[in-house]
Amino acid sequence: MGHQVWVAREGCVRCGRCGAKLDEGNRFCGACGAPATGCPSCGEQFVAGDRFCRSCGTAVPGTAGTAVPGGRAGERVAERRVCSVLFCDVVGFTPLSESQDPEAVRELLSRYFEVARTVIGRYGGVVEKFIGDAVMAVWGTPTATEGDAERAVRAALDLVSAVADLGTQAAVPGLAARAGLVTGEVAVTLGAVGEGMVAGDAVNTAARVQATAEPGQVLVDAATQRLAASAIGFADAG
């Protein structure tokens, strides 16, 4: 099921807090200082006084006790979306940690986490959680774009390469990462940030695909390959 990857509405926008006019490019409201951000689900700007997004119905952040359609007051709601899920881990980290000084291991792990956050963020992904020496990231939430799968693959390739470079810098010969990517329908918890943001078979499958990859390798499922094939080369891994 896997494929090896080769390196290959316009108008006046207003502040959602105070209603002041926001010009294009504004990052903060000049009247109240609120961040000029929109709905975490669809990107639509909130309208002052509203408790829900007028485009997708997502609750406005900070409106505590807001009733969520289909649930009790304050209850989080999940919806189904197609997302690309990435798992990446450091190969052989357990024996490495047993043979190295604990402080050196902690420093190396911290640098790896920082590299992972940087690479994933560069390609528009969201880190869902870190599990030991593994990282899980998602593309397609809180907003989805046509190129999510391609960006996820590019992030995986860059992350694997970055870990090898990290090993060289840290004088840890042979340090390598492996990654697995699956694109499919998942349950997205609206408004959630970090762990617990997505769940479903695609998440479990991505973890299994990652465990199958060889050091330095990125494996993806057929859906990811199909979506990214126009820009990235793939070889059938069987």
Coordinates of C-alpha atoms in Angstrom, one line a residue:
M1 CA 0.0 0.0 0.0
G2 CA 3.0 2.3 0.4
H3 CA 5.1 4.2 -2.2
Q4 CA 8.7 5.1 -1.6
V5 CA 9.4 8.8 -2.3
W6 CA 12.5 9.8 -4.2
V7 CA 14.0 13.2 -3.7
A8 CA 12.2 14.4 -6.3
R9 CA -14.7 37.5 -0.7
E10 CA -13.6 40.9 -0.9
G11 CA -14.8 44.0 1.0
C12 CA -14.4 45.7 4.3
V13 CA -12.9 43.4 6.9
R14 CA -13.6 44.2 10.6
C15 CA -12.0 43.3 13.9
G16 CA -13.8 40.3 15.5
R17 CA -13.4 41.9 18.9
C18 CA -14.3 45.6 18.6
G19 CA -15.6 45.9 15.0
A20 CA -13.0 48.4 13.8
K21 CA -12.0 48.4 10.1
L22 CA -9.0 46.3 9.2
D23 CA -6.9 47.1 6.1
E24 CA -5.3 44.3 4.0
G25 CA -2.2 43.0 5.6
N26 CA -3.0 44.2 9.1
R27 CA -1.9 41.6 11.6
F28 CA -3.5 43.4 14.6
C29 CA -6.4 45.7 15.2
G30 CA -5.3 49.3 15.6
A31 CA -8.2 50.1 17.9
C32 CA -8.1 47.3 20.5
G33 CA -4.9 45.3 19.7
A34 CA -6.7 42.0 18.9
P35 CA -5.0 39.7 16.4
A36 CA -6.5 40.1 13.0
T37 CA -7.1 36.4 12.5
G38 CA -10.2 34.6 11.2
C39 CA -12.0 31.4 11.8
P40 CA -9.6 28.6 12.8
S41 CA -11.7 26.2 10.7
C42 CA -12.3 28.0 7.4
G43 CA -10.3 31.3 7.6
E44 CA -13.3 33.6 7.3
Q45 CA -13.1 36.8 9.3
F46 CA -15.4 36.8 12.4
V47 CA -18.1 39.6 12.7
A48 CA -18.0 41.6 16.0
G49 CA -20.5 40.2 18.4
D50 CA -21.0 36.9 16.7
R51 CA -20.5 33.7 18.7
F52 CA -20.2 31.5 15.6
C53 CA -18.4 31.8 12.2
R54 CA -21.0 32.8 9.6
S55 CA -19.3 30.7 7.0
C56 CA -18.9 27.3 8.7
G57 CA -20.5 27.5 12.1
T58 CA -17.3 27.1 14.2
A59 CA -17.5 28.7 17.6
V60 CA -15.6 32.0 18.0
P61 CA -12.5 31.4 20.2
G62 CA -12.9 32.8 23.7
T63 CA -16.7 32.7 23.8
A64 CA -16.8 30.4 26.8
G65 CA -20.0 28.4 27.3
T66 CA -21.1 28.9 23.7
A67 CA -23.6 26.3 22.6
V68 CA -22.2 24.3 19.8
P69 CA -24.7 23.1 17.1
G70 CA -25.5 19.4 17.7
G71 CA -24.1 19.4 21.2
R72 CA -24.4 20.7 24.8
A73 CA -23.1 24.1 25.8
G74 CA -19.3 24.2 25.8
E75 CA -19.0 20.7 24.2
R76 CA -16.5 20.2 21.5
V77 CA -17.7 18.9 18.2
A78 CA -15.8 16.9 15.6
E79 CA -16.4 16.9 11.9
R80 CA -15.0 14.6 9.1
R81 CA -12.3 16.0 6.8
V82 CA -9.7 14.7 4.5
C83 CA -6.3 15.3 5.9
S84 CA -2.7 14.2 5.3
V85 CA -1.2 12.7 8.4
L86 CA 2.6 12.4 8.9
F87 CA 4.5 10.3 11.4
C88 CA 8.3 10.5 11.6
D89 CA 10.7 9.0 14.1
V90 CA 14.4 8.7 14.8
V91 CA 15.6 5.2 13.9
G92 CA 17.5 3.4 16.7
F93 CA 16.9 6.2 19.3
T94 CA 16.4 3.8 22.2
P95 CA 19.8 2.1 22.0
L96 CA 21.4 5.5 21.2
S97 CA 19.9 7.0 24.4
E98 CA 21.2 4.0 26.4
S99 CA 24.8 4.5 25.2
Q100 CA 25.0 8.3 25.5
D101 CA 25.1 10.8 28.4
P102 CA 21.5 11.7 29.5
E103 CA 22.1 15.4 29.1
A104 CA 23.5 14.9 25.6
V105 CA 20.5 12.8 24.7
R106 CA 18.1 15.4 26.0
E107 CA 19.8 18.2 24.1
L108 CA 19.8 16.1 20.9
L109 CA 16.1 15.3 21.3
S110 CA 15.3 19.0 21.9
R111 CA 17.1 20.0 18.8
Y112 CA 15.2 17.3 16.8
F113 CA 11.9 18.6 18.1
E114 CA 12.8 22.2 17.1
V115 CA 13.9 21.1 13.6
A116 CA 10.6 19.1 13.2
R117 CA 8.5 22.1 14.3
T118 CA 10.4 24.4 11.9
V119 CA 10.2 22.1 8.9
I120 CA 6.5 21.2 9.4
G121 CA 5.6 24.8 10.0
R122 CA 7.5 25.9 6.8
Y123 CA 5.2 23.7 4.8
G124 CA 2.0 24.7 6.5
G125 CA 1.5 21.7 8.7
V126 CA 0.5 21.5 12.3
V127 CA 2.3 19.4 14.9
E128 CA -0.3 17.3 16.7
K129 CA 2.0 15.8 19.2
F130 CA 5.4 14.4 20.0
I131 CA 5.6 10.8 21.2
G132 CA 9.0 9.9 22.5
D133 CA 11.2 10.4 19.5
A134 CA 8.3 10.5 17.1
V135 CA 6.4 13.4 15.7
M136 CA 2.9 13.4 14.3
A137 CA 1.7 16.3 12.1
V138 CA -1.4 17.1 10.1
W139 CA -2.2 19.0 6.9
G140 CA -5.9 19.9 6.1
T141 CA -6.9 21.5 9.5
P142 CA -7.7 24.1 10.7
T143 CA -7.8 25.0 7.0
A144 CA -7.5 22.8 3.9
T145 CA -5.8 23.6 0.6
E146 CA -5.4 21.8 -2.7
G147 CA -1.7 21.2 -2.2
D148 CA -1.8 19.8 1.3
A149 CA -0.6 16.3 0.3
E150 CA 2.3 17.7 -1.7
R151 CA 3.4 20.0 1.0
A152 CA 3.2 17.1 3.5
V153 CA 5.5 15.0 1.4
R154 CA 8.0 17.8 0.9
A155 CA 8.0 18.3 4.7
A156 CA 8.7 14.6 5.2
L157 CA 11.6 14.6 2.8
D158 CA 13.1 17.8 4.3
L159 CA 12.7 16.4 7.8
V160 CA 14.4 13.2 7.0
S161 CA 17.3 15.1 5.4
A162 CA 17.4 17.5 8.4
V163 CA 17.8 14.7 10.9
A164 CA 20.8 13.3 8.9
D165 CA 22.4 16.8 9.0
L166 CA 21.6 17.0 12.7
G167 CA 23.5 13.8 13.3
T168 CA 26.5 15.2 11.5
Q169 CA 26.4 18.4 13.6
A170 CA 26.0 16.5 16.8
A171 CA 28.7 13.9 16.0
V172 CA 26.2 11.1 16.0
P173 CA 27.1 9.0 12.9
G174 CA 24.3 7.2 11.3
L175 CA 21.5 9.3 12.9
A176 CA 18.5 8.8 10.6
A177 CA 14.8 9.4 10.5
R178 CA 12.0 7.6 8.6
A179 CA 8.5 8.8 7.8
G180 CA 5.1 7.6 6.8
L181 CA 2.3 9.6 5.2
V182 CA -1.4 8.8 4.7
T183 CA -4.1 10.9 3.3
G184 CA -7.7 10.1 4.2
E185 CA -10.8 10.9 6.1
V186 CA -10.3 11.7 9.8
A187 CA -12.4 13.2 12.6
V188 CA -11.2 16.7 13.4
T189 CA -12.1 18.2 16.8
L190 CA -13.1 21.8 16.0
G191 CA -11.1 24.3 18.0
A192 CA -8.7 21.8 19.4
V193 CA -5.0 22.6 19.3
G194 CA -2.3 19.9 19.6
E195 CA -2.9 16.4 20.9
G196 CA -6.4 15.1 20.3
M197 CA -6.9 17.3 17.2
V198 CA -7.5 14.4 14.8
A199 CA -8.4 10.8 15.0
G200 CA -9.3 7.9 12.7
D201 CA -8.0 5.1 10.7
A202 CA -5.7 7.3 8.6
V203 CA -3.8 8.2 11.8
N204 CA -3.3 4.6 12.8
T205 CA -2.3 3.6 9.2
A206 CA 0.2 6.5 9.0
A207 CA 1.9 5.1 12.1
R208 CA 2.1 1.6 10.6
V209 CA 3.4 3.0 7.3
Q210 CA 6.1 4.9 9.2
A211 CA 7.1 1.8 11.1
T212 CA 7.6 -0.1 7.8
A213 CA 9.9 2.6 6.3
E214 CA 13.7 2.1 6.2
P215 CA 16.1 4.6 7.7
G216 CA 16.1 7.7 5.5
Q217 CA 13.0 6.7 3.7
V218 CA 9.6 8.3 3.2
L219 CA 6.6 6.0 2.5
V220 CA 3.2 7.2 1.5
D221 CA -0.2 5.6 0.6
A222 CA -1.8 5.5 -2.8
A223 CA -4.0 8.6 -2.1
T224 CA -1.0 10.8 -1.2
Q225 CA 0.9 9.5 -4.2
R226 CA -1.9 10.3 -6.5
L227 CA -2.4 13.9 -5.1
A228 CA 1.3 14.7 -5.2
A229 CA 2.5 12.8 -8.3
S230 CA 2.5 15.8 -10.6
A231 CA 5.2 17.5 -8.6
I232 CA 7.1 14.7 -6.8
G233 CA 8.6 11.4 -8.1
F234 CA 7.6 8.1 -6.5
A235 CA 8.6 4.5 -6.9
D236 CA 6.3 1.6 -6.0
A237 CA 7.5 0.0 -2.8
G238 CA 5.1 -2.9 -3.0

